[in-house]
Structures are given as structure tokens and as C-alpha cells.
Amino acid sequence: MDTRAPARPARLTRRRLAVPAAAALLALVAGCTGSPVHGRPGAAGLRDPYFPKAGNGGYEVDHYALDLDYDPADGVLHGTAVITARAEQGLSSFNLDLAGLKVEGVSVQGEKARFNRTGNELTVRPAEDLTAGEVFRTEVDYSGRPRTLSDPDGSKEGWIPFEAGGAGGAVALGEPVGSMAWFPGNHHPSDKASYDITLTVPRGFEAVSNGELRSRTDAGGGRTEFVWHSPEPVASYLVTAAVGRFQVSDGRTPAGVPWHTAVAPGEAAEAGPALARLPEMVDWGSARFGPYPFSTAGAIVVPEGTLTYALETQSRPVFSGAPTEPGLLLHELAHQWFGDSVSPESWKDMWLNEGFATYAEWLWDEEHGGVSAQRRFEAFLAGDTSVDGAAGSDWAAFPPAEPPSARNISDEPVYYRGAMVLHRIRQEAGDERFFAMLRGWVADHRHGNASTKDFTAYAEQKTGLDLKKVWDVWLYGKDRPH
Ligand code: TRP
Ligand code: ZN
């Protein structure tokens, strides 16, 4: 894969793509003028440097309404996705990302639309062209057994069924490109949207998603319907749905943030004490990084062994087994500010998620009787075996802002060397300016997207320091810093 592609994909600068020759010719033949009223195909990808086909060009989604019916007994999903989007150009056709499943029908603005599928691209051709600036509704009806996909790094994403002593279920996870396995969409973090998700499951199962639980009703026929609402924008890789015989609880943090947790029964004994710290951690994050960004918090715990990682799904991170390690719980909660509210502009900017969530763990530790961030930083530098995680870590293998390939976006340098970048800024700026900068960063990009360049410019402006050496050595340098 070409890792030298521009760090800012074309759409992010809203550069218009040239009209392909064939389309121009067709437009001529059809008597069209190429004006925004007459459409051309939207791009099939956003040219992300690591996942070039992820997402689609020519429109931006405002809202997804997903209505999903799932039965863990046969693993079949019936879905309707209503996608409200705004055309950014005249569109004769546009793409959605969808992997597997059978598309039963598509309509645009209430009119039946033609569609076809190649690979993970669902191309929709509306009966009438869409005009630039038009807000339009697309409905996709689909069904089938959603797939479990494999990340470039080999871990599972997409739709992941689990068994738990006969009490089965499934969880949907999307980082980096797994969400296309369970709903059609513009699956790139740069296009965030709000969501309403309705999940209907057999009675006895709980169905959990992001945001607020609006209702839980008997849907008849031995089924229960759960309606979830995410008012704030969500990057599609952070959307989740989990179905299982979960034990649910809720409450409020001392500062008043409502939380909702769902725990697989086999994990409940361990998860209870582990999740007891969640309210305190959410409030700690608000004190350090600025107000908790969402209207609700929580966690989902699926049976241990379901996954090889935890994921910071928005407002409700998913853990595979109880998060008995406080650092892990804190990490996923810290992502709510770093990654979820402030989302990466491209998959190259992953250290803005992982380096920051890791540094949050270091900060939590130093304030809760653990080693200081300074001590940990020194231990990493020295390969000191006495500090947790530092020894044997391959933290220096590559510069965090330039992972060598899509396979490496969740490797150690992105986490640890990313955290060390933040510690270097703190060393230069001092605590007061450093924390003001962190809070300002979160406030400025709240519910948006940001790139590495945005961050380096912001950090310098906010601290008033020239940090070029830090960027050169720690963020972009090929050599092991010392
Ligand atoms: N974001 C997860 C965490 O909190 C890790 C992760 C899972 C990940 N899948 C990924 C990171 C894909 C990058 C890409 O650490
Ligand atoms: Zn993380």
C-alpha cells in the first residue's frame, strides 16, 4: 500500500474531482451541460491513505435511522437503513459501503432506485439525478447473516456472534472498516452523523447500542424492541449493537452524567467491581479534558474471549470480559474525548486517538498512587523492566504519525510513542499550559474531525512554543528518540 499518499484525502479539502471523460461524453449525448443540476457519479472511495475505498464521495450523511431485527438462534439480520444525506455535487449515482448481506430494495426520495454491487460497494442510481446541495433520503432494505470481517492486522470486526453457555448473542464492531458488515453507509470517520437505532430481538434478550435508550417495548410475536438515540455526531466505526442475555444497570455519575451498562451474565461477578469505577472515571475525564462530550455513558461487556481487544464505541465502549484492569477501562473512557468527540480525519491520524487515550492512562495512574508520567516516560526510553509495559515494548519501531501500512495502525508506537509525544509537549510547556492546550483541543474540535497537522499547529499556537524539534524527532522521525 502506498503510504505516501497525501495525508489529507481529497474530500477533506472538498476538492471536486474532474468529470471522467466517459461521463462527460454521456452528459453531452444526453444534452446535459455539466451544471450542478445534472449529475455525475459520486466517488467510490475517499482516498484515505490507508483505506482508499472506505467512504464515498459526492454526499455527506446527516443521519442514519437503522431498524434491525436479529435472531441469535439463526444469526439472521433483517435491516432497513434510512440515510439522510446532502449532495455535495450533482449526482447521477452514488455509493454506499456494504459487505455481504442481500439487498432487497433501494429507494431514493421515496422512488424505487436501481442498484448494483461490486465488492463492498453498493452503487445506487436514483430515478432522478440529485442536485448539488439537495438533502435526500435513501432507504435500503437488506437481510442475511452478517459477516465477521478480518482487520488488516488480523483481528475480528464487523458482526461477531458469541456463545456463552448456550446463551448466545452478537456484537457489532467497526474499527476500522467493520461497520459495512451490518449497515450500508458512508463508512469513513470523516463523515459523522447522528443515529436512531431500533433493535428487535427475541424476548429474553437485551439489545444495546450507543446513546440514550428511548424505549423498550413488547413488539409482539415473542419479541422485544429497543430504541436507541445518539443525538451527537458519531463516526460510523464507533457505532455498535450488542444482543445478548445481558444484565443491565444504570445510574448517574456524581457529576450527573447518566450511565447504562450491559454485562454478559458469566462476566457479572467480575464486572461489578470493575465497572464500579466507571462513574468516577467519567467525572475525572471531565475535570481533566473538559465536559464529558455525550448525553450518556456506560459500557458493554461481552463474554471473555469474544474479541482480542476492547473498543471505544461511542458512549458505550465494548469489553471482551470484565475490564478488571483499571487502565483498560480508563483508556476506553478517555477515547470518548479523544477519538469519539474529536475524531481522526483519516486512518493515518490514529495516534490522535491511541496516543492520547494511553497518555490519559498515565495521567490517571500518576494521580491515583501509580508511577508518574515522567517516570513512565523515562522507563520507556530506558527499556526499564520495572515499569509496567515499558520493557520489551517495540514503541520506537516507527514514527506514530506515519505507520508503515494499514496493518500497523494499532501497533505499539501509535500508543506508546504517541503518548510520549504528549509527554514531551508537557515537558516543554509545563503543566498549566499543557492541560490548557489539551482542553482547548477537545473544545475546538468537539464533535468534529482533526488531523495531525491540525494538532501540531494548535499545540504551538496554544502554548506559544516552537515545537518543531518534538514533531521532527518524536512524531515523524524514523530513528529511536533518546
Ligand atoms: N481502539 C482500540 C483501543 O481502544 C483498539 C483497536 C481495535 C484498533 N481495532 C482497531 C485500533 C483497529 C486501530 C485500528 O485500543
Ligand atoms: Zn485505544
XYZ file of C-alpha atoms and ligand atoms in Angstrom:
498
model
C 0.000 0.000 0.000
C 1.224 3.477 -0.830
C 1.818 5.223 2.450
C 2.994 8.357 0.702
C -0.500 9.315 -0.347
C -1.490 12.799 0.792
C -2.337 12.982 4.484
C -5.472 14.920 3.698
C -7.718 12.940 1.384
C -9.274 14.902 -1.435
C -12.717 15.198 0.125
C -11.393 16.794 3.223
C -10.326 19.806 1.258
C -13.543 19.467 -0.733
C -11.684 19.473 -3.994
C -14.021 18.496 -6.768
C -12.975 15.529 -8.817
C -12.590 16.031 -12.549
C -15.525 14.742 -14.587
C -14.390 11.454 -16.105
C -14.227 11.589 -19.908
C -16.891 8.918 -20.412
C -19.334 10.648 -18.108
C -18.726 13.967 -19.853
C -19.432 12.337 -23.195
C -22.620 10.727 -21.901
C -23.697 14.057 -20.491
C -23.205 15.624 -23.924
C -25.129 12.867 -25.635
C -27.949 13.313 -23.149
C -27.939 17.017 -23.845
C -26.667 17.874 -20.381
C -24.414 20.789 -19.703
C -22.446 19.558 -16.702
C -24.292 22.024 -14.490
C -24.857 21.031 -10.862
C -28.426 20.086 -11.749
C -27.213 17.203 -13.857
C -25.405 14.516 -12.025
C -22.275 12.534 -12.363
C -21.290 9.505 -10.282
C -20.099 10.103 -6.746
C -16.622 8.737 -5.959
C -16.441 5.141 -4.691
C -13.891 5.992 -2.006
C -12.467 8.942 -0.122
C -8.852 8.045 -0.886
C -7.926 7.566 2.728
C -4.164 6.937 2.766
C -4.674 3.531 4.418
C -8.209 2.558 3.339
C -8.685 4.265 -0.044
C -12.069 2.669 -0.752
C -13.577 3.450 2.646
C -16.325 6.028 2.485
C -17.754 7.603 -0.647
C -17.674 10.965 -2.350
C -20.339 13.370 -3.545
C -22.501 13.499 -0.427
C -22.356 13.764 3.352
C -24.656 11.903 5.715
C -26.596 13.824 8.366
C -28.499 10.963 9.920
C -28.903 7.196 9.917
C -32.110 5.513 11.033
C -31.407 1.798 11.342
C -34.220 -0.625 12.022
C -32.761 -4.054 12.686
C -34.334 -7.340 13.581
C -31.930 -10.050 14.753
C -32.352 -13.585 15.966
C -29.277 -15.084 17.687
C -30.694 -18.585 17.098
C -30.171 -18.463 13.318
C -27.901 -15.414 13.061
C -30.141 -13.732 10.502
C -30.468 -9.967 10.413
C -33.292 -8.092 8.674
C -32.473 -4.446 8.267
C -33.813 -1.195 6.944
C -31.436 1.748 6.755
C -32.836 5.209 6.082
C -29.955 7.531 5.308
C -30.476 11.278 5.168
C -27.645 12.961 3.296
C -26.772 16.155 1.479
C -25.474 16.027 -2.081
C -22.209 17.910 -2.493
C -22.425 17.761 -6.282
C -24.985 16.814 -8.881
C -25.275 13.029 -8.571
C -26.378 10.574 -11.232
C -25.346 7.765 -8.878
C -23.644 7.382 -5.543
C -22.117 4.612 -3.493
C -22.649 3.145 -0.069
C -20.227 0.721 1.585
C -21.768 -2.655 2.377
C -20.122 -6.070 2.812
C -22.146 -9.228 2.354
C -25.915 -9.368 3.031
C -28.617 -9.343 0.402
C -30.020 -6.020 -0.733
C -33.739 -6.415 -1.305
C -34.526 -2.938 -2.477
C -33.347 0.643 -2.557
C -35.351 3.826 -2.868
C -34.267 7.449 -3.043
C -36.725 10.214 -2.139
C -39.441 7.556 -1.992
C -38.832 6.379 -5.543
C -37.501 2.953 -6.364
C -33.845 3.215 -7.363
C -31.646 0.914 -9.415
C -28.616 -0.517 -7.696
C -25.751 -2.888 -8.242
C -22.967 -4.329 -6.148
C -19.279 -4.939 -6.688
C -17.017 -5.867 -3.800
C -18.039 -3.761 -0.830
C -19.575 -1.030 -2.954
C -23.326 -0.677 -3.319
C -23.952 1.731 -6.201
C -27.342 3.432 -6.164
C -28.815 5.099 -9.204
C -31.782 7.299 -8.262
C -34.680 7.594 -10.710
C -33.831 11.288 -10.966
C -30.445 12.938 -10.609
C -29.786 14.654 -7.301
C -28.792 18.303 -7.400
C -25.862 19.836 -5.553
C -26.981 20.897 -2.083
C -30.087 18.696 -2.114
C -30.930 16.833 1.073
C -32.138 13.363 0.134
C -33.342 10.188 1.815
C -32.175 6.767 0.769
C -33.809 3.632 2.067
C -32.045 0.284 1.802
C -33.806 -2.948 2.737
C -31.474 -5.848 3.346
C -31.096 -9.162 5.123
C -28.840 -12.129 5.674
C -26.226 -13.421 8.070
C -23.853 -10.521 8.642
C -20.197 -11.368 8.259
C -17.342 -11.313 10.686
C -14.550 -9.469 8.880
C -10.818 -9.608 9.432
C -8.833 -6.402 10.068
C -5.608 -5.834 8.157
C -3.931 -6.638 11.493
C -5.828 -9.935 11.732
C -8.354 -9.093 14.449
C -12.084 -9.588 14.077
C -14.545 -6.834 13.310
C -17.959 -6.482 11.712
C -20.630 -8.739 13.179
C -19.292 -11.060 15.840
C -21.556 -13.776 17.246
C -20.699 -15.298 20.606
C -21.769 -18.276 22.636
C -21.941 -18.102 26.378
C -23.011 -21.390 27.835
C -25.955 -21.661 25.467
C -26.864 -18.004 25.939
C -25.639 -16.721 22.627
C -25.600 -13.266 21.188
C -23.636 -10.992 18.905
C -21.803 -7.699 18.926
C -21.123 -5.322 16.034
C -17.780 -3.514 15.953
C -16.413 -1.265 13.265
C -12.814 -0.152 13.713
C -11.514 0.448 11.130
C -13.905 -0.764 8.413
C -16.236 -3.291 10.074
C -19.462 -1.283 10.113
C -20.095 -2.086 6.460
C -20.809 -5.664 7.577
C -24.076 -4.670 9.255
C -25.368 -1.463 7.669
C -24.846 0.393 4.396
C -23.242 3.782 4.835
C -20.522 6.276 4.191
C -18.030 4.329 6.253
C -15.192 6.740 6.842
C -14.587 8.635 10.109
C -14.619 11.989 8.298
C -18.388 11.724 7.722
C -20.003 11.775 11.155
C -23.778 11.639 11.604
C -26.424 11.229 14.288
C -28.212 7.887 14.695
C -31.504 6.343 15.687
C -31.185 2.598 16.047
C -34.114 0.273 16.620
C -33.239 -3.291 17.557
C -35.841 -6.043 17.736
C -34.767 -9.320 19.337
C -36.371 -12.426 20.838
C -37.854 -11.946 24.287
C -35.274 -12.626 26.999
C -32.523 -10.868 25.083
C -31.330 -7.342 25.663
C -30.277 -5.192 22.724
C -27.841 -2.392 23.450
C -26.442 0.380 21.309
C -24.954 3.854 21.630
C -26.585 6.822 23.289
C -29.927 7.023 25.058
C -32.447 4.226 25.461
C -35.673 5.843 24.289
C -37.968 2.858 24.730
C -38.104 -0.843 25.426
C -41.397 -2.349 24.383
C -43.029 -5.678 23.717
C -43.119 -5.921 19.928
C -45.499 -8.927 19.911
C -44.671 -12.329 18.486
C -42.334 -13.031 21.396
C -40.045 -10.133 20.564
C -38.793 -7.014 22.317
C -37.993 -3.724 20.620
C -35.280 -1.379 21.868
C -34.978 2.174 20.529
C -31.611 3.904 20.906
C -30.832 7.501 20.071
C -27.452 9.201 19.546
C -28.030 12.943 19.343
C -24.383 13.850 18.821
C -22.471 13.030 15.626
C -20.887 9.560 15.576
C -18.162 8.224 13.283
C -19.597 5.007 11.861
C -16.725 2.864 13.182
C -17.891 3.812 16.691
C -21.461 2.616 16.246
C -22.301 -0.634 17.984
C -25.155 -3.029 18.544
C -24.971 -5.865 21.033
C -27.550 -8.587 21.544
C -27.330 -10.956 24.472
C -28.856 -12.047 27.749
C -27.164 -9.089 29.389
C -27.652 -7.833 32.895
C -28.318 -4.136 32.575
C -27.954 -1.398 35.144
C -27.966 2.346 35.150
C -27.341 5.373 37.263
C -25.636 8.742 37.246
C -22.066 9.766 37.892
C -21.547 12.039 40.935
C -21.381 14.969 38.475
C -24.678 13.881 36.911
C -23.829 12.047 33.653
C -26.324 9.204 33.138
C -24.724 5.805 32.540
C -26.050 2.485 31.297
C -24.137 -0.793 31.369
C -24.890 -4.222 29.877
C -22.925 -7.226 31.045
C -22.909 -10.831 29.819
C -24.127 -12.969 32.736
C -20.921 -15.007 33.004
C -18.908 -11.811 33.469
C -21.193 -10.151 36.001
C -19.319 -11.161 39.171
C -16.060 -9.663 37.928
C -17.578 -6.777 36.005
C -19.485 -5.430 39.009
C -16.455 -4.223 40.969
C -14.573 -3.273 37.784
C -17.383 -1.084 36.430
C -17.986 0.444 39.844
C -15.138 2.808 38.964
C -16.733 3.973 35.713
C -18.671 6.954 37.159
C -15.598 8.260 38.934
C -13.502 7.877 35.772
C -16.045 9.706 33.596
C -16.045 12.624 36.027
C -12.249 12.586 36.245
C -12.106 12.859 32.450
C -14.455 15.845 32.560
C -12.213 17.536 35.113
C -9.046 16.918 33.052
C -10.228 17.233 29.447
C -13.424 19.293 29.611
C -17.110 18.332 29.886
C -17.967 14.712 29.015
C -18.955 15.055 25.340
C -22.105 12.904 25.220
C -25.507 12.780 26.871
C -24.866 9.326 28.289
C -22.029 6.985 29.259
C -21.619 3.296 30.031
C -20.105 0.028 28.895
C -20.948 -3.283 27.265
C -19.214 -6.439 28.451
C -19.394 -9.450 26.121
C -18.081 -12.900 27.114
C -14.340 -13.116 27.587
C -12.605 -14.481 24.512
C -15.108 -12.976 22.062
C -12.503 -10.388 20.988
C -8.800 -9.720 21.328
C -9.361 -6.035 22.085
C -11.711 -3.514 23.644
C -13.312 -0.778 21.571
C -14.310 2.772 22.465
C -17.759 2.594 20.808
C -19.392 5.949 21.391
C -20.794 6.482 24.882
C -20.712 2.721 25.470
C -17.322 1.023 24.958
C -17.247 -2.736 24.438
C -15.071 -5.025 26.548
C -14.382 -8.686 25.960
C -14.605 -9.957 29.538
C -14.754 -7.708 32.581
C -12.341 -4.750 32.419
C -10.635 -5.723 35.666
C -7.573 -3.719 34.636
C -8.494 -0.106 35.562
C -6.134 1.175 32.846
C -8.205 -0.537 30.163
C -11.489 0.929 31.386
C -9.895 4.351 31.707
C -8.393 4.045 28.208
C -11.738 3.375 26.519
C -13.426 6.138 28.510
C -10.660 8.594 27.606
C -11.358 7.806 23.939
C -14.767 9.437 24.386
C -12.904 12.753 24.242
C -10.031 11.581 22.039
C -11.313 9.658 19.048
C -15.062 9.807 19.583
C -15.750 13.506 20.088
C -12.553 14.603 18.306
C -12.316 12.008 15.537
C -9.432 11.370 13.184
C -9.658 12.940 9.762
C -8.067 9.858 8.236
C -6.815 6.477 9.439
C -3.332 7.886 9.356
C -4.169 10.086 12.347
C -4.708 7.131 14.657
C -2.139 8.331 17.193
C -4.513 11.232 17.949
C -6.793 8.512 19.333
C -4.437 5.967 20.801
C -1.556 8.160 21.960
C -4.000 10.424 23.806
C -6.013 7.590 25.401
C -2.735 5.995 26.516
C -1.485 9.251 27.965
C -4.785 9.563 29.824
C -3.945 6.210 31.485
C -0.574 7.611 32.543
C -2.247 10.705 33.955
C -4.813 8.633 35.828
C -2.043 6.487 37.285
C 0.038 9.391 38.478
C -2.974 10.859 40.233
C -4.047 7.562 41.778
C -0.972 6.303 43.523
C 0.842 4.889 40.495
C 4.093 5.978 38.892
C 4.312 9.483 37.459
C 4.067 10.040 33.708
C 7.650 11.317 33.884
C 8.828 8.078 35.488
C 6.950 6.025 32.903
C 8.332 8.122 30.060
C 11.872 7.543 31.352
C 11.235 3.824 31.743
C 10.100 3.543 28.122
C 13.154 5.467 26.990
C 15.486 3.238 29.002
C 13.659 -0.049 28.361
C 13.364 -0.331 32.138
C 11.746 -3.604 33.170
C 10.436 -2.324 36.487
C 7.659 -0.227 34.969
C 4.617 -1.915 33.571
C 4.580 -2.292 29.781
C 7.763 -0.382 29.117
C 10.207 -3.227 28.742
C 10.121 -5.268 25.603
C 7.813 -2.742 24.029
C 8.530 -2.000 20.413
C 7.447 1.616 20.933
C 10.161 3.085 18.708
C 9.618 0.867 15.644
C 8.142 3.663 13.519
C 7.039 7.302 13.892
C 3.495 7.434 15.296
C 2.247 9.902 12.674
C 3.435 7.599 9.884
C 2.549 3.943 10.429
C 4.158 1.945 7.610
C 0.876 0.336 6.492
C -2.776 -0.292 7.346
C -1.622 -3.353 9.270
C 0.281 -1.138 11.707
C -2.267 1.494 12.711
C -2.838 -0.182 16.076
C 0.796 -1.091 16.792
C 2.735 -0.040 19.888
C 4.369 3.148 18.526
C 0.893 4.586 17.844
C 0.003 4.068 21.510
C 3.223 4.491 23.484
C 5.320 6.758 21.334
C 2.121 8.723 20.720
C 1.753 9.144 24.496
C 5.423 10.115 24.711
C 4.811 12.913 22.179
C 2.277 14.367 24.595
C 4.663 13.995 27.485
C 7.365 15.820 25.506
C 4.944 18.718 24.946
C 4.164 18.739 28.668
C 7.896 18.859 29.460
C 8.296 21.867 27.186
C 5.112 23.703 28.160
C 4.732 22.923 31.859
C 1.560 21.544 33.417
C -0.571 24.652 33.278
C -0.087 25.378 29.605
C -0.135 21.692 28.690
C -3.517 20.977 30.281
C -4.993 24.211 28.922
C -3.840 23.093 25.480
C -5.426 19.621 25.878
C -8.741 21.106 26.996
C -8.660 23.675 24.214
C -8.005 20.962 21.628
C -11.037 18.994 22.780
C -13.238 22.102 22.907
C -12.171 23.376 19.481
C -12.821 20.087 17.697
C -15.786 18.891 19.741
C -17.945 16.516 17.643
C -15.666 17.072 14.656
C -12.568 15.714 12.968
C -8.930 16.657 13.184
C -5.631 15.754 11.564
C -2.092 15.541 12.884
C -1.298 18.850 11.167
C -4.248 20.454 12.932
C -2.842 19.223 16.223
C 0.756 20.329 15.761
C -0.387 23.783 14.637
C -2.807 24.016 17.560
C -0.286 22.888 20.181
C 2.222 25.506 19.039
C -0.321 28.281 18.850
C -1.852 27.487 22.226
C 1.433 27.039 24.113
C 3.264 29.773 22.224
C 6.212 27.394 21.755
C 8.123 26.322 18.701
C 7.778 22.536 18.949
C 9.331 21.641 15.618
C 12.013 19.508 17.231
C 9.427 17.489 19.141
C 7.494 16.812 15.922
C 10.646 16.018 13.925
C 12.082 13.617 16.463
C 9.038 12.106 18.173
C 6.200 12.290 15.690
C 7.861 11.941 12.294
C 11.426 10.816 12.982
C 12.475 7.375 11.755
C 15.103 6.884 14.456
C 14.560 5.800 18.035
C 14.461 9.026 20.069
C 16.745 9.256 23.083
N -9.234 1.365 19.520
C -8.997 0.141 20.256
C -8.393 0.570 21.610
O -9.019 1.148 22.387
C -8.066 -0.803 19.585
C -8.428 -1.199 18.204
C -9.283 -2.168 17.846
C -7.950 -0.628 16.996
N -9.395 -2.254 16.489
C -8.571 -1.329 15.957
C -7.091 0.401 16.703
C -8.336 -1.006 14.612
C -6.854 0.737 15.373
C -7.485 0.043 14.348
O -7.251 0.449 21.887
Zn -7.382 2.856 22.285
